[in-house]
Short mmCIF file of C-alpha atoms in Angstrom, two decimals:
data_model
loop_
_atom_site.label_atom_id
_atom_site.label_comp_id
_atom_site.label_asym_id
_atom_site.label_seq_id
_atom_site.Cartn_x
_atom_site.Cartn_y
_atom_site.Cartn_z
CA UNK Y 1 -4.51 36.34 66.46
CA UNK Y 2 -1.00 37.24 65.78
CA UNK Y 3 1.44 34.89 66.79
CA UNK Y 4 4.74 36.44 67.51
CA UNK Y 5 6.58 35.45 70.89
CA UNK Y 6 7.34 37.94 72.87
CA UNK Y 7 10.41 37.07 74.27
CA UNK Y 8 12.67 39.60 77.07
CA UNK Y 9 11.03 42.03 75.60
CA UNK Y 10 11.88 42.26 72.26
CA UNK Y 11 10.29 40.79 68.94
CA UNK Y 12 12.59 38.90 66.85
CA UNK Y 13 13.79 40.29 63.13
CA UNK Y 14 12.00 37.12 61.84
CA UNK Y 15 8.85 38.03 63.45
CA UNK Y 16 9.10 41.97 63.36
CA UNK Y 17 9.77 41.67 59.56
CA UNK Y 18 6.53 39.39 59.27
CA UNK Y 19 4.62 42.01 61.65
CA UNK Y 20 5.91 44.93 59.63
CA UNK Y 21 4.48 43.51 56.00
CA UNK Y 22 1.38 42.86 57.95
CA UNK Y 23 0.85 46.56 59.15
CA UNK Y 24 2.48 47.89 56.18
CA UNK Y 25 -0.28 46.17 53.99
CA UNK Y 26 -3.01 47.48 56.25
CA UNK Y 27 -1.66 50.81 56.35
CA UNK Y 28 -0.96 51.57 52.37
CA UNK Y 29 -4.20 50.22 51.59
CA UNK Y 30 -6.15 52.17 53.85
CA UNK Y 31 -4.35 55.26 53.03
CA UNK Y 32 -5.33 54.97 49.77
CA UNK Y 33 -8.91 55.11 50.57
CA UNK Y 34 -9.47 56.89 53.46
CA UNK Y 35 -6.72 59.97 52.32
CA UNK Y 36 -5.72 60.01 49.04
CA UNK Y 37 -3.71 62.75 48.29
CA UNK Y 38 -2.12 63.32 51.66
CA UNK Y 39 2.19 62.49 52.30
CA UNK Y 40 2.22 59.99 54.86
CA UNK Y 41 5.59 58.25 56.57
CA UNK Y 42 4.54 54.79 58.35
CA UNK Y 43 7.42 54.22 61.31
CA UNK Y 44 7.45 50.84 62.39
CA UNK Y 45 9.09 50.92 66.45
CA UNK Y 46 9.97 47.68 68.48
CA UNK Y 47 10.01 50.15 71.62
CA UNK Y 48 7.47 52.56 73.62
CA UNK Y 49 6.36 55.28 71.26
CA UNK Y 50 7.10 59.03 71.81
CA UNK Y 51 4.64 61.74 71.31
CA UNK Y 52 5.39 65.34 69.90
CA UNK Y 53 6.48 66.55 72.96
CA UNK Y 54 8.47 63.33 73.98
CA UNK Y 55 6.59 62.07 76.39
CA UNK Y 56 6.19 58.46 76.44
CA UNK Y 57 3.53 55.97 75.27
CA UNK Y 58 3.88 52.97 76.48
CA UNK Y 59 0.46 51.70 76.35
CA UNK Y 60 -0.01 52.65 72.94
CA UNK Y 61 0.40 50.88 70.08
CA UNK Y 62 -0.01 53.80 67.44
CA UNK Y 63 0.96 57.51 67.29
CA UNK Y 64 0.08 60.28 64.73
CA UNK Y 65 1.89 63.63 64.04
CA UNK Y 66 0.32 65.70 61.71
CA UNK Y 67 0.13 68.67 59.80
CA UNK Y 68 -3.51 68.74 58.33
CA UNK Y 69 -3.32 72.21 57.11
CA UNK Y 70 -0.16 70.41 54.63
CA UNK Y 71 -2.20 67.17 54.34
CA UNK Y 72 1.05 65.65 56.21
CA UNK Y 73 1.53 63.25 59.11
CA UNK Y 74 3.94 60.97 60.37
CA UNK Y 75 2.46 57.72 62.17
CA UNK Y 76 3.88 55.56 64.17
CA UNK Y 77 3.66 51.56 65.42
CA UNK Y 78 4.70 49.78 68.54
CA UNK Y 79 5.08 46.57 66.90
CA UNK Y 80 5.81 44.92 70.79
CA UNK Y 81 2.71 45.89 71.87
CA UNK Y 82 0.99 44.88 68.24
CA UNK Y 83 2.65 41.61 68.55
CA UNK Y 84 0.16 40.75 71.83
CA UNK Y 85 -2.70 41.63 69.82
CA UNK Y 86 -5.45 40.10 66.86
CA UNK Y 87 -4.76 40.33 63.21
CA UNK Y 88 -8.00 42.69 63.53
CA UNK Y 89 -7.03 44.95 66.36
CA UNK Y 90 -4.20 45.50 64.63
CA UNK Y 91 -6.25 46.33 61.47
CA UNK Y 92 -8.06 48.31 63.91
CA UNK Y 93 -5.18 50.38 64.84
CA UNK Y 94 -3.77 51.35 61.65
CA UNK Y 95 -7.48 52.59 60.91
CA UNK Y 96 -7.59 54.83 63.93
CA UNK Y 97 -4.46 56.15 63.75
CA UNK Y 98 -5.64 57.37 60.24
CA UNK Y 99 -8.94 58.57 61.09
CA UNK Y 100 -6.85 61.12 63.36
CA UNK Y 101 -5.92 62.92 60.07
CA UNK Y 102 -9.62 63.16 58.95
CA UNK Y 103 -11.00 65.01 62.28
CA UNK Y 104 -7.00 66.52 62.76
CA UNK Y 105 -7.94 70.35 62.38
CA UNK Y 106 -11.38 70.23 64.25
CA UNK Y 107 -9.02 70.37 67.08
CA UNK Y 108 -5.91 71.63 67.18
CA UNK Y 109 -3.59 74.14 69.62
CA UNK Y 110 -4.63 74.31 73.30
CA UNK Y 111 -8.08 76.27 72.29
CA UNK Y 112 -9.92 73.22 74.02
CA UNK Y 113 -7.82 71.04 76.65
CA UNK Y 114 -10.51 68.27 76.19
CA UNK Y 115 -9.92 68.14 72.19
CA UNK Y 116 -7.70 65.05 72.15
CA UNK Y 117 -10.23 63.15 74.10
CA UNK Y 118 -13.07 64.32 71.75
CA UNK Y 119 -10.83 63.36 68.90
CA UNK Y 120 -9.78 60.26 70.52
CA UNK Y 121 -14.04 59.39 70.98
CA UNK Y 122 -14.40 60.12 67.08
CA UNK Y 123 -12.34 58.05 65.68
CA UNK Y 124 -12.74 55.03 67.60
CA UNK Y 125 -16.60 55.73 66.49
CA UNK Y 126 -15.59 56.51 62.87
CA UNK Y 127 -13.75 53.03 62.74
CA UNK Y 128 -16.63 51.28 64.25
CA UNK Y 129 -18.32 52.41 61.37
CA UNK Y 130 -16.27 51.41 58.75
CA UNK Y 131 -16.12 47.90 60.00
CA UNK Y 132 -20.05 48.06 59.75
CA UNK Y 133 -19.83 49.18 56.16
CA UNK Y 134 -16.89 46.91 55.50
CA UNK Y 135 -18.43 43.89 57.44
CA UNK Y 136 -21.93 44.02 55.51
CA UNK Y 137 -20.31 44.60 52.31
CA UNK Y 138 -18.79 41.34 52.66
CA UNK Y 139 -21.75 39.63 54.20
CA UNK Y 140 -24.07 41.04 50.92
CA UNK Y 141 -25.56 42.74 53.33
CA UNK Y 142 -25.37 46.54 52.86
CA UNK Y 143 -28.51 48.37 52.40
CA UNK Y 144 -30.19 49.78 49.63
CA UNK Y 145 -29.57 53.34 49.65
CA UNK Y 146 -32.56 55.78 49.90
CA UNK Y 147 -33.93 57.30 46.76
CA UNK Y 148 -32.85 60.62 45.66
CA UNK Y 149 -35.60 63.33 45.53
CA UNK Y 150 -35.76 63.24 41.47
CA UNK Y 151 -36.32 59.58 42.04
CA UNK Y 152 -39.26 59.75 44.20
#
């Protein structure tokens, strides 16, 4: 669980700093293998996030802008909110945020007005997923893959 008081509404530099390394860890590392090759700025907010359109989030504790067709986004991270929250839903977060990138052009403009809560549905299932894979790989616990046709 992370431990940061939350205290009139505002996290202290002490524990925003330790907060910020957290996500920051999470975030690099997991850019690295889930989008290599694609520019992407981390913002780290101790307020309500803003979308595109400047509308506020205040329930949500991560926010992505991109551009797929430049392999580009900007995401950002309501560290109050993250402050309330596990070490692992935090993980959690910086995981989905980045899995928007992946599906990011399946749906984009106003073409479907359902599209960000299809997108929204596939990557919290595309994060449950790689906890599975992450989860057995650390139990020993990953199964053997199936044998290739030349194999059989």
């Amino acid at each position: 669980m992370a431990r940061f008081a939350k205290k009139e509404g505002a996290l202290k530099d002490k524990e925003y700093n330790a907060l910020r390394r957290k996500i920051d860890h999470w975030a690099v590392r997991w850019k690295e293998e889930l989008l290599p090759g694609w520019e992407i700025i981390f913002h780290y907010e101790r307020e309500p996030l803003q979308n595109i359109e400047g509308n506020l989030l205040e329930r949500s504790s991560g926010y992505t802008h991109f551009l797929w067709e430049y392999r580009s986004a900007s995401i950002s991270f309501n560290l109050l909110l993250m402050a309330e929250r596990t070490d692992r839903q935090n993980e959690n977060t910086v995981i989905h945020e980045l899995c928007h990138c992946l599906v990011a052009e399946l749906v984009t403009g106003d073409e479907r007005p359902d599209g960000e809560a299809h997108m929204e549905r596939v990557v919290t299932d595309i994060v449950t997923s790689l906890n599975w894979v992450r989860d057995a790989a650390i139990k020993g616990k990953l199964p053997k893959p199936l044998p290739s046709k030349s194999e059989q």
